């Protein structure tokens, strides 16, 4: 049996049965168990239950206490204040639980799978074809990747979808421009790939855009080209395909730099739903969910109005017959619900698209595609700000290329690694520099709750002190070095040993990894895992300061402390992996 019941779940069960024996109508009520400074755990739920049952809270608490079975797990329970319960855990239960986690041969540290896993389709990492990836694309990729790891760890069936922007008016513009200016991507340029090809494409995009905005006749020709594209004209389609292929090579290179696995089969861009668009419109119109208004097919909402007080509709089909972003997203919902059999649709997308998703989801609900059993959620994230607190821009006021930022992070991190390096070769410094630099960028993003803006501050991100991935990576490497130094002596649990305060605090926190993961996955909140790991490293530091490991008093104590070190290392390693961050063995 690999899965381990955590101490807090165990105590929770003890309390729940004592509670329902005392007050049958309270069966199933939550005793509100929390970690506490005064005891190991505190239960605050009795107060509200007593109030509801019109009972004296202290008396009720005293009766519950008399029914709690103490012994192997709960060493002591007492009433405190107006009716709280203070609970102390037996040392041997702490060590014993960690030993069971340590023995889990699957490497999952005894974390159980969710009881009722479902299928989640997650829409994340969605850059746009022929456009440079900028800092805004960082968050969707980093947050999305971590949520994928978290959900899969709980046993959820996860289907990944990269909804890249690969269709629409801008491609008519691009193709028309390139046809008229073939020299802009000459045969030499056509052979370059990756970064260089992308910056050519990006330049082409900007030039085409400029002409489109200033030259009415070109605009008309570009629009006609969109019609050709949509009608499947061979030459036009071939040019489009070249843009897509070229851009994908570039995307893959950026995701690789981000140390992130993106699979080609999961890239289903906007164009992937072309065949469904007409049907989507027909279904919406026939059911009356959408109506014709000035030639366009629209969905109206009572509570969504523009500044002039007039309702703002979701336009599913434009009056010229064209389909836009909404039609694609509604078709994608049908695909994900009916073909991929999703229970949950998750969208990791910028908060500035919140209105779009509100309208799209509500439309899908009215159409019956979403309901109580199949739900859609936007995991909306805030903006990346510069040091000055304004949206991140270059000195010239341009958006910052993502690769440039990543390269700078790697450079800075390599300098930090080099400075501290003791026995690392040049090659190792380069490898660790990338792991530390990319980890720093990811951690900074994941350690604030997604919906908040955050400042992109490389100095802070690669700092060795404070809430950074570098700090966590060094903590991990230090533990690994202690374990190497122990030589012949192996870590081993000794549940019979009494624990020092710092050992208890570390042990209880280690045991709560399972709950943290459960909560972070259920709430799509990697920042809760990040906060947990940071606290873990801090608790480990105080343990290490107060409790000598290799020079502990008895051989059994040396083994037991090495064991605590090793469980900490494994937990850090697993936790960081769920954030998509590497933990090098040596730094
Ligand atoms: N490509 C879009 C952008 O860069 C994000 C796509 C989000 N996903 C979706 N299903 N609409 O803004």
PDB file of C-alpha atoms in Angstrom, residues 267-553:
ATOM      1  CA  UNK A 267      -1.028  22.030 -30.873  1.00  0.00           C
ATOM      2  CA  UNK A 268      -4.514  22.515 -32.208  1.00  0.00           C
ATOM      3  CA  UNK A 269      -4.642  26.124 -33.304  1.00  0.00           C
ATOM      4  CA  UNK A 270      -7.605  28.251 -34.266  1.00  0.00           C
ATOM      5  CA  UNK A 271      -7.519  26.767 -37.773  1.00  0.00           C
ATOM      6  CA  UNK A 272      -8.111  23.312 -36.307  1.00  0.00           C
ATOM      7  CA  UNK A 273     -11.797  24.177 -35.829  1.00  0.00           C
ATOM      8  CA  UNK A 274     -12.487  25.513 -39.328  1.00  0.00           C
ATOM      9  CA  UNK A 275     -14.712  22.580 -40.200  1.00  0.00           C
ATOM     10  CA  UNK A 276     -16.929  23.163 -37.185  1.00  0.00           C
ATOM     11  CA  UNK A 277     -17.606  26.889 -37.479  1.00  0.00           C
ATOM     12  CA  UNK A 278     -20.641  26.812 -39.765  1.00  0.00           C
ATOM     13  CA  UNK A 279     -22.244  24.058 -37.711  1.00  0.00           C
ATOM     14  CA  UNK A 280     -21.600  25.947 -34.482  1.00  0.00           C
ATOM     15  CA  UNK A 281     -23.397  28.978 -35.898  1.00  0.00           C
ATOM     16  CA  UNK A 282     -26.267  26.884 -37.186  1.00  0.00           C
ATOM     17  CA  UNK A 283     -26.762  25.226 -33.788  1.00  0.00           C
ATOM     18  CA  UNK A 284     -26.716  28.540 -32.001  1.00  0.00           C
ATOM     19  CA  UNK A 285     -29.103  30.187 -34.419  1.00  0.00           C
ATOM     20  CA  UNK A 286     -31.556  27.293 -34.538  1.00  0.00           C
ATOM     21  CA  UNK A 287     -31.748  27.076 -30.766  1.00  0.00           C
ATOM     22  CA  UNK A 288     -32.294  30.810 -30.557  1.00  0.00           C
ATOM     23  CA  UNK A 289     -29.219  31.306 -28.407  1.00  0.00           C
ATOM     24  CA  UNK A 290     -27.849  33.598 -31.129  1.00  0.00           C
ATOM     25  CA  UNK A 291     -29.834  36.033 -33.238  1.00  0.00           C
ATOM     26  CA  UNK A 292     -29.199  38.027 -36.396  1.00  0.00           C
ATOM     27  CA  UNK A 293     -28.596  41.677 -35.753  1.00  0.00           C
ATOM     28  CA  UNK A 294     -27.631  43.973 -38.610  1.00  0.00           C
ATOM     29  CA  UNK A 295     -26.531  40.909 -40.526  1.00  0.00           C
ATOM     30  CA  UNK A 296     -24.229  39.602 -37.802  1.00  0.00           C
ATOM     31  CA  UNK A 297     -24.977  36.562 -35.665  1.00  0.00           C
ATOM     32  CA  UNK A 298     -24.952  37.781 -32.073  1.00  0.00           C
ATOM     33  CA  UNK A 299     -25.535  36.597 -28.534  1.00  0.00           C
ATOM     34  CA  UNK A 300     -26.821  39.213 -26.067  1.00  0.00           C
ATOM     35  CA  UNK A 301     -26.448  39.390 -22.301  1.00  0.00           C
ATOM     36  CA  UNK A 302     -28.539  41.423 -19.864  1.00  0.00           C
ATOM     37  CA  UNK A 303     -25.625  42.307 -17.679  1.00  0.00           C
ATOM     38  CA  UNK A 304     -23.030  43.129 -20.309  1.00  0.00           C
ATOM     39  CA  UNK A 305     -23.316  46.691 -21.561  1.00  0.00           C
ATOM     40  CA  UNK A 306     -20.920  49.146 -23.161  1.00  0.00           C
ATOM     41  CA  UNK A 307     -20.096  52.624 -21.833  1.00  0.00           C
ATOM     42  CA  UNK A 308     -23.097  54.021 -23.779  1.00  0.00           C
ATOM     43  CA  UNK A 309     -25.479  51.695 -21.922  1.00  0.00           C
ATOM     44  CA  UNK A 310     -26.216  49.636 -25.029  1.00  0.00           C
ATOM     45  CA  UNK A 311     -25.809  45.887 -24.767  1.00  0.00           C
ATOM     46  CA  UNK A 312     -22.507  44.527 -26.057  1.00  0.00           C
ATOM     47  CA  UNK A 313     -23.097  41.291 -27.948  1.00  0.00           C
ATOM     48  CA  UNK A 314     -20.770  38.391 -28.555  1.00  0.00           C
ATOM     49  CA  UNK A 315     -20.384  38.304 -32.324  1.00  0.00           C
ATOM     50  CA  UNK A 316     -20.280  34.715 -33.524  1.00  0.00           C
ATOM     51  CA  UNK A 317     -20.381  35.532 -37.230  1.00  0.00           C
ATOM     52  CA  UNK A 318     -19.661  38.912 -38.773  1.00  0.00           C
ATOM     53  CA  UNK A 319     -22.078  40.487 -41.238  1.00  0.00           C
ATOM     54  CA  UNK A 320     -19.672  39.698 -44.109  1.00  0.00           C
ATOM     55  CA  UNK A 321     -19.906  36.010 -43.195  1.00  0.00           C
ATOM     56  CA  UNK A 322     -16.481  35.865 -41.516  1.00  0.00           C
ATOM     57  CA  UNK A 323     -15.891  33.971 -38.308  1.00  0.00           C
ATOM     58  CA  UNK A 324     -13.794  35.354 -35.463  1.00  0.00           C
ATOM     59  CA  UNK A 325     -12.291  34.454 -32.133  1.00  0.00           C
ATOM     60  CA  UNK A 326     -15.680  33.650 -30.525  1.00  0.00           C
ATOM     61  CA  UNK A 327     -16.796  31.168 -33.193  1.00  0.00           C
ATOM     62  CA  UNK A 328     -13.485  29.347 -32.886  1.00  0.00           C
ATOM     63  CA  UNK A 329     -13.661  29.182 -29.109  1.00  0.00           C
ATOM     64  CA  UNK A 330     -17.268  27.980 -29.156  1.00  0.00           C
ATOM     65  CA  UNK A 331     -16.343  25.263 -31.649  1.00  0.00           C
ATOM     66  CA  UNK A 332     -13.369  24.288 -29.507  1.00  0.00           C
ATOM     67  CA  UNK A 333     -15.765  23.871 -26.577  1.00  0.00           C
ATOM     68  CA  UNK A 334     -17.914  21.474 -28.595  1.00  0.00           C
ATOM     69  CA  UNK A 335     -14.822  19.503 -29.584  1.00  0.00           C
ATOM     70  CA  UNK A 336     -13.503  19.337 -26.042  1.00  0.00           C
ATOM     71  CA  UNK A 337     -16.827  18.374 -24.496  1.00  0.00           C
ATOM     72  CA  UNK A 338     -18.191  15.944 -27.077  1.00  0.00           C
ATOM     73  CA  UNK A 339     -15.044  14.481 -28.678  1.00  0.00           C
ATOM     74  CA  UNK A 340     -12.493  14.697 -25.889  1.00  0.00           C
ATOM     75  CA  UNK A 341     -15.146  13.970 -23.211  1.00  0.00           C
ATOM     76  CA  UNK A 342     -13.931  16.627 -20.832  1.00  0.00           C
ATOM     77  CA  UNK A 343     -15.484  17.216 -17.419  1.00  0.00           C
ATOM     78  CA  UNK A 344     -13.532  20.405 -16.956  1.00  0.00           C
ATOM     79  CA  UNK A 345     -12.309  22.969 -19.461  1.00  0.00           C
ATOM     80  CA  UNK A 346      -9.522  25.090 -18.112  1.00  0.00           C
ATOM     81  CA  UNK A 347      -8.196  28.183 -19.879  1.00  0.00           C
ATOM     82  CA  UNK A 348      -4.922  29.681 -18.742  1.00  0.00           C
ATOM     83  CA  UNK A 349      -5.358  33.060 -20.381  1.00  0.00           C
ATOM     84  CA  UNK A 350      -4.618  36.721 -19.581  1.00  0.00           C
ATOM     85  CA  UNK A 351      -7.179  38.378 -17.307  1.00  0.00           C
ATOM     86  CA  UNK A 352      -7.732  40.997 -20.016  1.00  0.00           C
ATOM     87  CA  UNK A 353      -9.667  38.369 -21.958  1.00  0.00           C
ATOM     88  CA  UNK A 354     -12.058  37.751 -19.050  1.00  0.00           C
ATOM     89  CA  UNK A 355     -15.074  39.347 -20.747  1.00  0.00           C
ATOM     90  CA  UNK A 356     -14.572  37.222 -23.861  1.00  0.00           C
ATOM     91  CA  UNK A 357     -14.571  34.036 -21.817  1.00  0.00           C
ATOM     92  CA  UNK A 358     -17.523  35.098 -19.685  1.00  0.00           C
ATOM     93  CA  UNK A 359     -19.583  35.585 -22.820  1.00  0.00           C
ATOM     94  CA  UNK A 360     -18.301  32.434 -24.527  1.00  0.00           C
ATOM     95  CA  UNK A 361     -18.958  30.248 -21.466  1.00  0.00           C
ATOM     96  CA  UNK A 362     -22.426  31.712 -20.922  1.00  0.00           C
ATOM     97  CA  UNK A 363     -23.267  31.115 -24.590  1.00  0.00           C
ATOM     98  CA  UNK A 364     -22.111  27.506 -24.316  1.00  0.00           C
ATOM     99  CA  UNK A 365     -24.233  27.049 -21.197  1.00  0.00           C
ATOM    100  CA  UNK A 366     -27.308  28.396 -22.947  1.00  0.00           C
ATOM    101  CA  UNK A 367     -26.616  26.007 -25.801  1.00  0.00           C
ATOM    102  CA  UNK A 368     -26.403  23.135 -23.311  1.00  0.00           C
ATOM    103  CA  UNK A 369     -22.775  22.327 -24.124  1.00  0.00           C
ATOM    104  CA  UNK A 370     -21.710  23.294 -20.621  1.00  0.00           C
ATOM    105  CA  UNK A 371     -23.746  22.455 -17.521  1.00  0.00           C
ATOM    106  CA  UNK A 372     -23.327  21.384 -13.907  1.00  0.00           C
ATOM    107  CA  UNK A 373     -21.353  18.299 -14.939  1.00  0.00           C
ATOM    108  CA  UNK A 374     -19.139  19.935 -17.526  1.00  0.00           C
ATOM    109  CA  UNK A 375     -17.724  23.216 -16.383  1.00  0.00           C
ATOM    110  CA  UNK A 376     -15.383  25.791 -17.844  1.00  0.00           C
ATOM    111  CA  UNK A 377     -12.982  27.965 -15.872  1.00  0.00           C
ATOM    112  CA  UNK A 378     -10.660  30.725 -16.929  1.00  0.00           C
ATOM    113  CA  UNK A 379      -7.521  30.638 -14.839  1.00  0.00           C
ATOM    114  CA  UNK A 380      -6.934  34.323 -15.459  1.00  0.00           C
ATOM    115  CA  UNK A 381      -3.501  35.755 -14.860  1.00  0.00           C
ATOM    116  CA  UNK A 382      -2.319  39.289 -14.305  1.00  0.00           C
ATOM    117  CA  UNK A 383       0.208  41.381 -16.157  1.00  0.00           C
ATOM    118  CA  UNK A 384       3.988  41.162 -15.998  1.00  0.00           C
ATOM    119  CA  UNK A 385       5.260  44.570 -14.943  1.00  0.00           C
ATOM    120  CA  UNK A 386       8.658  46.208 -15.282  1.00  0.00           C
ATOM    121  CA  UNK A 387      10.621  47.394 -12.272  1.00  0.00           C
ATOM    122  CA  UNK A 388       8.786  50.727 -12.577  1.00  0.00           C
ATOM    123  CA  UNK A 389       5.453  49.016 -11.977  1.00  0.00           C
ATOM    124  CA  UNK A 390       4.234  49.642 -15.551  1.00  0.00           C
ATOM    125  CA  UNK A 391       3.593  46.912 -18.137  1.00  0.00           C
ATOM    126  CA  UNK A 392       6.931  45.508 -19.153  1.00  0.00           C
ATOM    127  CA  UNK A 393       8.486  47.338 -22.142  1.00  0.00           C
ATOM    128  CA  UNK A 394      11.958  47.989 -23.551  1.00  0.00           C
ATOM    129  CA  UNK A 395      13.513  51.407 -23.134  1.00  0.00           C
ATOM    130  CA  UNK A 396      12.247  52.192 -26.635  1.00  0.00           C
ATOM    131  CA  UNK A 397       8.729  51.325 -25.523  1.00  0.00           C
ATOM    132  CA  UNK A 398       8.541  48.052 -27.424  1.00  0.00           C
ATOM    133  CA  UNK A 399       7.304  44.771 -26.040  1.00  0.00           C
ATOM    134  CA  UNK A 400      10.154  42.635 -24.757  1.00  0.00           C
ATOM    135  CA  UNK A 401      11.056  39.471 -26.605  1.00  0.00           C
ATOM    136  CA  UNK A 402      10.639  36.469 -24.356  1.00  0.00           C
ATOM    137  CA  UNK A 403      13.869  34.808 -25.526  1.00  0.00           C
ATOM    138  CA  UNK A 404      15.873  37.918 -24.649  1.00  0.00           C
ATOM    139  CA  UNK A 405      14.486  37.846 -21.135  1.00  0.00           C
ATOM    140  CA  UNK A 406      15.210  34.163 -20.725  1.00  0.00           C
ATOM    141  CA  UNK A 407      18.755  34.574 -22.025  1.00  0.00           C
ATOM    142  CA  UNK A 408      19.366  37.389 -19.599  1.00  0.00           C
ATOM    143  CA  UNK A 409      18.026  35.307 -16.713  1.00  0.00           C
ATOM    144  CA  UNK A 410      20.345  32.453 -17.678  1.00  0.00           C
ATOM    145  CA  UNK A 411      23.328  34.836 -17.882  1.00  0.00           C
ATOM    146  CA  UNK A 412      22.612  36.285 -14.460  1.00  0.00           C
ATOM    147  CA  UNK A 413      22.078  32.874 -12.929  1.00  0.00           C
ATOM    148  CA  UNK A 414      25.278  31.521 -14.464  1.00  0.00           C
ATOM    149  CA  UNK A 415      27.175  34.353 -12.810  1.00  0.00           C
ATOM    150  CA  UNK A 416      25.674  33.420  -9.443  1.00  0.00           C
ATOM    151  CA  UNK A 417      26.460  29.739  -9.940  1.00  0.00           C
ATOM    152  CA  UNK A 418      30.011  30.507 -11.058  1.00  0.00           C
ATOM    153  CA  UNK A 419      30.658  32.678  -8.035  1.00  0.00           C
ATOM    154  CA  UNK A 420      29.569  29.981  -5.615  1.00  0.00           C
ATOM    155  CA  UNK A 421      30.930  27.052  -7.642  1.00  0.00           C
ATOM    156  CA  UNK A 422      33.410  24.922  -5.773  1.00  0.00           C
ATOM    157  CA  UNK A 423      33.894  21.777  -7.751  1.00  0.00           C
ATOM    158  CA  UNK A 424      31.940  22.436 -10.929  1.00  0.00           C
ATOM    159  CA  UNK A 425      33.353  22.229 -14.446  1.00  0.00           C
ATOM    160  CA  UNK A 426      32.608  24.914 -17.073  1.00  0.00           C
ATOM    161  CA  UNK A 427      30.116  22.570 -18.682  1.00  0.00           C
ATOM    162  CA  UNK A 428      28.355  22.013 -15.359  1.00  0.00           C
ATOM    163  CA  UNK A 429      28.233  25.744 -14.720  1.00  0.00           C
ATOM    164  CA  UNK A 430      26.496  26.271 -18.065  1.00  0.00           C
ATOM    165  CA  UNK A 431      23.992  23.506 -17.381  1.00  0.00           C
ATOM    166  CA  UNK A 432      23.251  24.657 -13.803  1.00  0.00           C
ATOM    167  CA  UNK A 433      23.101  28.273 -14.961  1.00  0.00           C
ATOM    168  CA  UNK A 434      20.256  27.385 -17.301  1.00  0.00           C
ATOM    169  CA  UNK A 435      18.456  25.344 -14.631  1.00  0.00           C
ATOM    170  CA  UNK A 436      18.824  28.107 -12.062  1.00  0.00           C
ATOM    171  CA  UNK A 437      17.959  30.942 -14.460  1.00  0.00           C
ATOM    172  CA  UNK A 438      14.863  29.301 -15.925  1.00  0.00           C
ATOM    173  CA  UNK A 439      13.858  28.098 -12.462  1.00  0.00           C
ATOM    174  CA  UNK A 440      14.136  31.665 -11.189  1.00  0.00           C
ATOM    175  CA  UNK A 441      11.834  32.985 -13.900  1.00  0.00           C
ATOM    176  CA  UNK A 442       9.282  30.224 -13.355  1.00  0.00           C
ATOM    177  CA  UNK A 443       9.340  30.512  -9.592  1.00  0.00           C
ATOM    178  CA  UNK A 444       8.851  34.270  -9.623  1.00  0.00           C
ATOM    179  CA  UNK A 445       5.800  33.725 -11.773  1.00  0.00           C
ATOM    180  CA  UNK A 446       4.397  30.787  -9.803  1.00  0.00           C
ATOM    181  CA  UNK A 447       4.984  32.111  -6.310  1.00  0.00           C
ATOM    182  CA  UNK A 448       2.484  34.943  -6.643  1.00  0.00           C
ATOM    183  CA  UNK A 449      -1.136  34.022  -7.077  1.00  0.00           C
ATOM    184  CA  UNK A 450      -1.903  33.974 -10.785  1.00  0.00           C
ATOM    185  CA  UNK A 451      -4.511  36.724 -10.811  1.00  0.00           C
ATOM    186  CA  UNK A 452      -2.065  39.302  -9.450  1.00  0.00           C
ATOM    187  CA  UNK A 453       0.351  41.380 -11.501  1.00  0.00           C
ATOM    188  CA  UNK A 454       3.999  40.943 -10.647  1.00  0.00           C
ATOM    189  CA  UNK A 455       7.238  42.766 -11.280  1.00  0.00           C
ATOM    190  CA  UNK A 456       9.825  41.133 -13.471  1.00  0.00           C
ATOM    191  CA  UNK A 457      12.914  41.870 -11.427  1.00  0.00           C
ATOM    192  CA  UNK A 458      15.893  39.681 -12.308  1.00  0.00           C
ATOM    193  CA  UNK A 459      18.022  40.939  -9.399  1.00  0.00           C
ATOM    194  CA  UNK A 460      15.401  39.741  -6.961  1.00  0.00           C
ATOM    195  CA  UNK A 461      14.718  36.524  -8.884  1.00  0.00           C
ATOM    196  CA  UNK A 462      18.275  35.211  -8.770  1.00  0.00           C
ATOM    197  CA  UNK A 463      18.917  36.312  -5.202  1.00  0.00           C
ATOM    198  CA  UNK A 464      20.204  33.607  -2.870  1.00  0.00           C
ATOM    199  CA  UNK A 465      18.162  34.898   0.019  1.00  0.00           C
ATOM    200  CA  UNK A 466      14.437  35.153   0.279  1.00  0.00           C
ATOM    201  CA  UNK A 467      11.577  33.507  -1.486  1.00  0.00           C
ATOM    202  CA  UNK A 468      13.341  32.435  -4.691  1.00  0.00           C
ATOM    203  CA  UNK A 469      13.915  29.181  -6.512  1.00  0.00           C
ATOM    204  CA  UNK A 470      17.660  29.688  -6.118  1.00  0.00           C
ATOM    205  CA  UNK A 471      17.236  29.551  -2.373  1.00  0.00           C
ATOM    206  CA  UNK A 472      15.277  26.319  -2.678  1.00  0.00           C
ATOM    207  CA  UNK A 473      17.733  24.814  -5.139  1.00  0.00           C
ATOM    208  CA  UNK A 474      20.642  25.585  -2.814  1.00  0.00           C
ATOM    209  CA  UNK A 475      18.767  24.073   0.114  1.00  0.00           C
ATOM    210  CA  UNK A 476      18.284  20.912  -1.923  1.00  0.00           C
ATOM    211  CA  UNK A 477      21.912  20.750  -3.058  1.00  0.00           C
ATOM    212  CA  UNK A 478      23.127  21.289   0.502  1.00  0.00           C
ATOM    213  CA  UNK A 479      21.051  18.382   1.775  1.00  0.00           C
ATOM    214  CA  UNK A 480      22.338  16.175  -1.010  1.00  0.00           C
ATOM    215  CA  UNK A 481      25.866  17.059  -0.063  1.00  0.00           C
ATOM    216  CA  UNK A 482      25.235  16.136   3.580  1.00  0.00           C
ATOM    217  CA  UNK A 483      23.844  12.797   2.477  1.00  0.00           C
ATOM    218  CA  UNK A 484      26.950  12.207   0.358  1.00  0.00           C
ATOM    219  CA  UNK A 485      29.174  13.186   3.244  1.00  0.00           C
ATOM    220  CA  UNK A 486      27.474  10.664   5.513  1.00  0.00           C
ATOM    221  CA  UNK A 487      29.303   8.007   3.533  1.00  0.00           C
ATOM    222  CA  UNK A 488      28.660   4.559   4.956  1.00  0.00           C
ATOM    223  CA  UNK A 489      25.915   5.722   7.314  1.00  0.00           C
ATOM    224  CA  UNK A 490      22.468   5.407   5.722  1.00  0.00           C
ATOM    225  CA  UNK A 491      19.343   7.337   6.618  1.00  0.00           C
ATOM    226  CA  UNK A 492      16.967   5.268   8.752  1.00  0.00           C
ATOM    227  CA  UNK A 493      13.809   6.076  10.696  1.00  0.00           C
ATOM    228  CA  UNK A 494      13.824   5.511  14.449  1.00  0.00           C
ATOM    229  CA  UNK A 495      10.262   6.094  15.656  1.00  0.00           C
ATOM    230  CA  UNK A 496      11.296   5.306  19.239  1.00  0.00           C
ATOM    231  CA  UNK A 497      13.370   8.494  19.468  1.00  0.00           C
ATOM    232  CA  UNK A 498      11.913  11.615  21.070  1.00  0.00           C
ATOM    233  CA  UNK A 499      11.938  14.564  18.679  1.00  0.00           C
ATOM    234  CA  UNK A 500      13.316  18.051  19.306  1.00  0.00           C
ATOM    235  CA  UNK A 501      10.945  20.949  18.566  1.00  0.00           C
ATOM    236  CA  UNK A 502      12.665  21.773  15.284  1.00  0.00           C
ATOM    237  CA  UNK A 503      12.402  18.129  14.221  1.00  0.00           C
ATOM    238  CA  UNK A 504       8.702  18.011  15.067  1.00  0.00           C
ATOM    239  CA  UNK A 505       8.001  21.204  13.156  1.00  0.00           C
ATOM    240  CA  UNK A 506       9.886  19.925  10.106  1.00  0.00           C
ATOM    241  CA  UNK A 507       8.290  16.486  10.338  1.00  0.00           C
ATOM    242  CA  UNK A 508       4.726  17.787  10.588  1.00  0.00           C
ATOM    243  CA  UNK A 509       5.301  20.092   7.651  1.00  0.00           C
ATOM    244  CA  UNK A 510       6.762  17.265   5.554  1.00  0.00           C
ATOM    245  CA  UNK A 511       3.724  15.148   6.309  1.00  0.00           C
ATOM    246  CA  UNK A 512       1.404  17.894   5.025  1.00  0.00           C
ATOM    247  CA  UNK A 513       2.878  17.771   1.502  1.00  0.00           C
ATOM    248  CA  UNK A 514      -0.045  15.588   0.414  1.00  0.00           C
ATOM    249  CA  UNK A 515      -2.670  18.120   1.520  1.00  0.00           C
ATOM    250  CA  UNK A 516      -0.769  20.950  -0.071  1.00  0.00           C
ATOM    251  CA  UNK A 517      -0.665  19.163  -3.400  1.00  0.00           C
ATOM    252  CA  UNK A 518      -4.335  18.233  -3.132  1.00  0.00           C
ATOM    253  CA  UNK A 519      -5.296  21.836  -2.432  1.00  0.00           C
ATOM    254  CA  UNK A 520      -2.988  23.373  -5.040  1.00  0.00           C
ATOM    255  CA  UNK A 521      -4.363  21.013  -7.694  1.00  0.00           C
ATOM    256  CA  UNK A 522      -8.006  21.493  -6.732  1.00  0.00           C
ATOM    257  CA  UNK A 523      -7.688  25.279  -6.756  1.00  0.00           C
ATOM    258  CA  UNK A 524      -5.281  25.487  -9.713  1.00  0.00           C
ATOM    259  CA  UNK A 525      -3.000  27.345  -7.338  1.00  0.00           C
ATOM    260  CA  UNK A 526       0.686  26.530  -7.818  1.00  0.00           C
ATOM    261  CA  UNK A 527       1.509  29.475  -5.535  1.00  0.00           C
ATOM    262  CA  UNK A 528       0.285  27.429  -2.582  1.00  0.00           C
ATOM    263  CA  UNK A 529       2.818  24.750  -3.393  1.00  0.00           C
ATOM    264  CA  UNK A 530       5.535  27.384  -3.816  1.00  0.00           C
ATOM    265  CA  UNK A 531       4.708  28.846  -0.387  1.00  0.00           C
ATOM    266  CA  UNK A 532       4.806  25.358   1.112  1.00  0.00           C
ATOM    267  CA  UNK A 533       8.248  24.657  -0.355  1.00  0.00           C
ATOM    268  CA  UNK A 534       9.632  27.955   0.830  1.00  0.00           C
ATOM    269  CA  UNK A 535       8.425  27.224   4.333  1.00  0.00           C
ATOM    270  CA  UNK A 536       9.876  23.737   4.079  1.00  0.00           C
ATOM    271  CA  UNK A 537      13.307  25.150   3.266  1.00  0.00           C
ATOM    272  CA  UNK A 538      13.027  27.587   6.179  1.00  0.00           C
ATOM    273  CA  UNK A 539      12.003  24.850   8.621  1.00  0.00           C
ATOM    274  CA  UNK A 540      14.847  22.731   7.368  1.00  0.00           C
ATOM    275  CA  UNK A 541      17.277  25.587   7.979  1.00  0.00           C
ATOM    276  CA  UNK A 542      16.164  25.939  11.604  1.00  0.00           C
ATOM    277  CA  UNK A 543      16.338  22.185  12.073  1.00  0.00           C
ATOM    278  CA  UNK A 544      19.860  22.174  10.661  1.00  0.00           C
ATOM    279  CA  UNK A 545      20.920  25.075  12.889  1.00  0.00           C
ATOM    280  CA  UNK A 546      19.605  23.466  16.049  1.00  0.00           C
ATOM    281  CA  UNK A 547      20.083  19.747  15.508  1.00  0.00           C
ATOM    282  CA  UNK A 548      23.546  18.468  14.582  1.00  0.00           C
ATOM    283  CA  UNK A 549      23.129  15.742  11.974  1.00  0.00           C
ATOM    284  CA  UNK A 550      26.401  13.910  11.429  1.00  0.00           C
ATOM    285  CA  UNK A 551      27.539  14.775  14.937  1.00  0.00           C
ATOM    286  CA  UNK A 552      24.330  13.891  16.744  1.00  0.00           C
ATOM    287  CA  UNK A 553      24.667  12.125  20.115  1.00  0.00           C
TER     288      UNK A 553
END
